[in-house]
Amino acid sequence: MESKRWTVEIFVNEDDNDDITTATAVLYTPAGQRHESVGRARRNPSDRPVPEIGDELAAGRALADLGAKLIGDGAEDVAQLAGPAYEAY
């Protein structure tokens, strides 16, 4: 059995008014592939500012998008390896 380690870095930025939080999730694989996704959260102007909530929402959205991209990449790889579903004669 082989163990592998993939590292995801999440960079979180808030605008000057703490209204919009942007998180960028970057995955580095041992094979040298780099995948990147971005998630955003916007505070309702009537809500009090709680930066941690924006951080969580933006990071969660970035990770969800990254997960969807990885599933898509895996599905494409499977389709390429599988070849045609039937052979024409």
PDB file of C-alpha atoms in Angstrom:
ATOM      1  CA  MET A   1       0.000   0.000   0.000  1.00  0.00           C
ATOM      2  CA  GLU A   2       1.287   3.415  -0.942  1.00  0.00           C
ATOM      3  CA  SER A   3       0.599   6.622   0.953  1.00  0.00           C
ATOM      4  CA  LYS A   4       0.600   9.961  -0.777  1.00  0.00           C
ATOM      5  CA  ARG A   5       0.437  13.460   0.585  1.00  0.00           C
ATOM      6  CA  TRP A   6      -1.272  16.304  -1.195  1.00  0.00           C
ATOM      7  CA  THR A   7      -0.988  19.789   0.218  1.00  0.00           C
ATOM      8  CA  VAL A   8      -3.656  22.470  -0.076  1.00  0.00           C
ATOM      9  CA  GLU A   9      -2.861  26.056   0.802  1.00  0.00           C
ATOM     10  CA  ILE A  10      -5.686  28.504   1.397  1.00  0.00           C
ATOM     11  CA  PHE A  11      -5.028  32.215   1.064  1.00  0.00           C
ATOM     12  CA  VAL A  12      -7.709  34.485   2.562  1.00  0.00           C
ATOM     13  CA  ASN A  13      -8.049  38.177   1.744  1.00  0.00           C
ATOM     14  CA  GLU A  14     -10.595  40.693   2.989  1.00  0.00           C
ATOM     15  CA  ASP A  15     -11.372  44.040   1.423  1.00  0.00           C
ATOM     16  CA  ASP A  16     -10.802  47.223   3.403  1.00  0.00           C
ATOM     17  CA  ASN A  17     -14.402  47.356   4.673  1.00  0.00           C
ATOM     18  CA  ASP A  18     -14.602  43.638   5.594  1.00  0.00           C
ATOM     19  CA  ASP A  19     -17.486  43.361   3.117  1.00  0.00           C
ATOM     20  CA  ILE A  20     -15.988  40.842   0.705  1.00  0.00           C
ATOM     21  CA  THR A  21     -13.723  37.931   1.569  1.00  0.00           C
ATOM     22  CA  THR A  22     -11.868  36.024  -1.129  1.00  0.00           C
ATOM     23  CA  ALA A  23     -10.199  32.666  -0.533  1.00  0.00           C
ATOM     24  CA  THR A  24      -7.898  30.947  -2.987  1.00  0.00           C
ATOM     25  CA  ALA A  25      -7.291  27.217  -2.507  1.00  0.00           C
ATOM     26  CA  VAL A  26      -4.192  25.868  -4.232  1.00  0.00           C
ATOM     27  CA  LEU A  27      -3.450  22.140  -4.422  1.00  0.00           C
ATOM     28  CA  TYR A  28       0.017  20.834  -5.214  1.00  0.00           C
ATOM     29  CA  THR A  29       0.312  17.138  -6.088  1.00  0.00           C
ATOM     30  CA  PRO A  30       3.507  15.081  -5.849  1.00  0.00           C
ATOM     31  CA  ALA A  31       3.366  14.733  -9.659  1.00  0.00           C
ATOM     32  CA  GLY A  32       3.858  18.495  -9.914  1.00  0.00           C
ATOM     33  CA  GLN A  33       0.295  19.402 -10.823  1.00  0.00           C
ATOM     34  CA  ARG A  34      -1.158  22.644  -9.507  1.00  0.00           C
ATOM     35  CA  HIS A  35      -4.890  23.188  -9.185  1.00  0.00           C
ATOM     36  CA  GLU A  36      -6.436  26.479  -8.060  1.00  0.00           C
ATOM     37  CA  SER A  37      -9.956  27.533  -7.104  1.00  0.00           C
ATOM     38  CA  VAL A  38     -11.427  30.742  -5.728  1.00  0.00           C
ATOM     39  CA  GLY A  39     -14.360  31.252  -3.366  1.00  0.00           C
ATOM     40  CA  ARG A  40     -15.959  34.478  -2.208  1.00  0.00           C
ATOM     41  CA  ALA A  41     -18.223  35.608   0.602  1.00  0.00           C
ATOM     42  CA  ARG A  42     -20.025  38.937   0.859  1.00  0.00           C
ATOM     43  CA  ARG A  43     -21.284  40.388   4.107  1.00  0.00           C
ATOM     44  CA  ASN A  44     -24.776  41.802   4.104  1.00  0.00           C
ATOM     45  CA  PRO A  45     -24.430  45.529   4.902  1.00  0.00           C
ATOM     46  CA  SER A  46     -26.985  45.180   7.703  1.00  0.00           C
ATOM     47  CA  ASP A  47     -24.982  42.412   9.445  1.00  0.00           C
ATOM     48  CA  ARG A  48     -22.293  43.206  11.966  1.00  0.00           C
ATOM     49  CA  PRO A  49     -18.771  42.378  10.781  1.00  0.00           C
ATOM     50  CA  VAL A  50     -17.530  38.963  11.918  1.00  0.00           C
ATOM     51  CA  PRO A  51     -14.505  38.246   9.706  1.00  0.00           C
ATOM     52  CA  GLU A  52     -14.271  34.577  10.709  1.00  0.00           C
ATOM     53  CA  ILE A  53     -17.643  33.856   9.091  1.00  0.00           C
ATOM     54  CA  GLY A  54     -16.521  35.299   5.770  1.00  0.00           C
ATOM     55  CA  ASP A  55     -13.268  33.354   6.013  1.00  0.00           C
ATOM     56  CA  GLU A  56     -15.127  30.079   6.571  1.00  0.00           C
ATOM     57  CA  LEU A  57     -17.632  30.650   3.783  1.00  0.00           C
ATOM     58  CA  ALA A  58     -15.051  31.781   1.231  1.00  0.00           C
ATOM     59  CA  ALA A  59     -12.627  28.957   2.083  1.00  0.00           C
ATOM     60  CA  GLY A  60     -15.425  26.377   2.007  1.00  0.00           C
ATOM     61  CA  ARG A  61     -16.554  27.595  -1.410  1.00  0.00           C
ATOM     62  CA  ALA A  62     -12.991  27.497  -2.750  1.00  0.00           C
ATOM     63  CA  LEU A  63     -12.535  23.942  -1.466  1.00  0.00           C
ATOM     64  CA  ALA A  64     -15.907  22.830  -2.873  1.00  0.00           C
ATOM     65  CA  ASP A  65     -14.938  24.204  -6.281  1.00  0.00           C
ATOM     66  CA  LEU A  66     -11.530  22.531  -6.052  1.00  0.00           C
ATOM     67  CA  GLY A  67     -13.222  19.223  -5.231  1.00  0.00           C
ATOM     68  CA  ALA A  68     -15.552  19.549  -8.217  1.00  0.00           C
ATOM     69  CA  LYS A  69     -12.594  20.275 -10.509  1.00  0.00           C
ATOM     70  CA  LEU A  70     -10.716  17.218  -9.235  1.00  0.00           C
ATOM     71  CA  ILE A  71     -13.758  14.988  -9.768  1.00  0.00           C
ATOM     72  CA  GLY A  72     -14.063  16.353 -13.299  1.00  0.00           C
ATOM     73  CA  ASP A  73     -10.375  15.718 -13.983  1.00  0.00           C
ATOM     74  CA  GLY A  74     -10.693  12.158 -12.698  1.00  0.00           C
ATOM     75  CA  ALA A  75     -13.777  11.529 -14.840  1.00  0.00           C
ATOM     76  CA  GLU A  76     -11.952  12.818 -17.933  1.00  0.00           C
ATOM     77  CA  ASP A  77      -8.989  10.548 -17.187  1.00  0.00           C
ATOM     78  CA  VAL A  78     -11.276   7.528 -16.824  1.00  0.00           C
ATOM     79  CA  ALA A  79     -13.015   8.353 -20.099  1.00  0.00           C
ATOM     80  CA  GLN A  80      -9.679   8.615 -21.931  1.00  0.00           C
ATOM     81  CA  LEU A  81      -8.472   5.282 -20.587  1.00  0.00           C
ATOM     82  CA  ALA A  82     -11.751   3.499 -21.252  1.00  0.00           C
ATOM     83  CA  GLY A  83     -11.758   4.234 -24.975  1.00  0.00           C
ATOM     84  CA  PRO A  84     -14.901   4.017 -27.087  1.00  0.00           C
ATOM     85  CA  ALA A  85     -17.997   2.467 -25.509  1.00  0.00           C
ATOM     86  CA  TYR A  86     -18.423   0.195 -28.557  1.00  0.00           C
ATOM     87  CA  GLU A  87     -16.565  -0.605 -31.719  1.00  0.00           C
ATOM     88  CA  ALA A  88     -18.051   0.182 -35.095  1.00  0.00           C
ATOM     89  CA  TYR A  89     -17.795  -2.629 -37.633  1.00  0.00           C
TER      90      TYR A  89
END
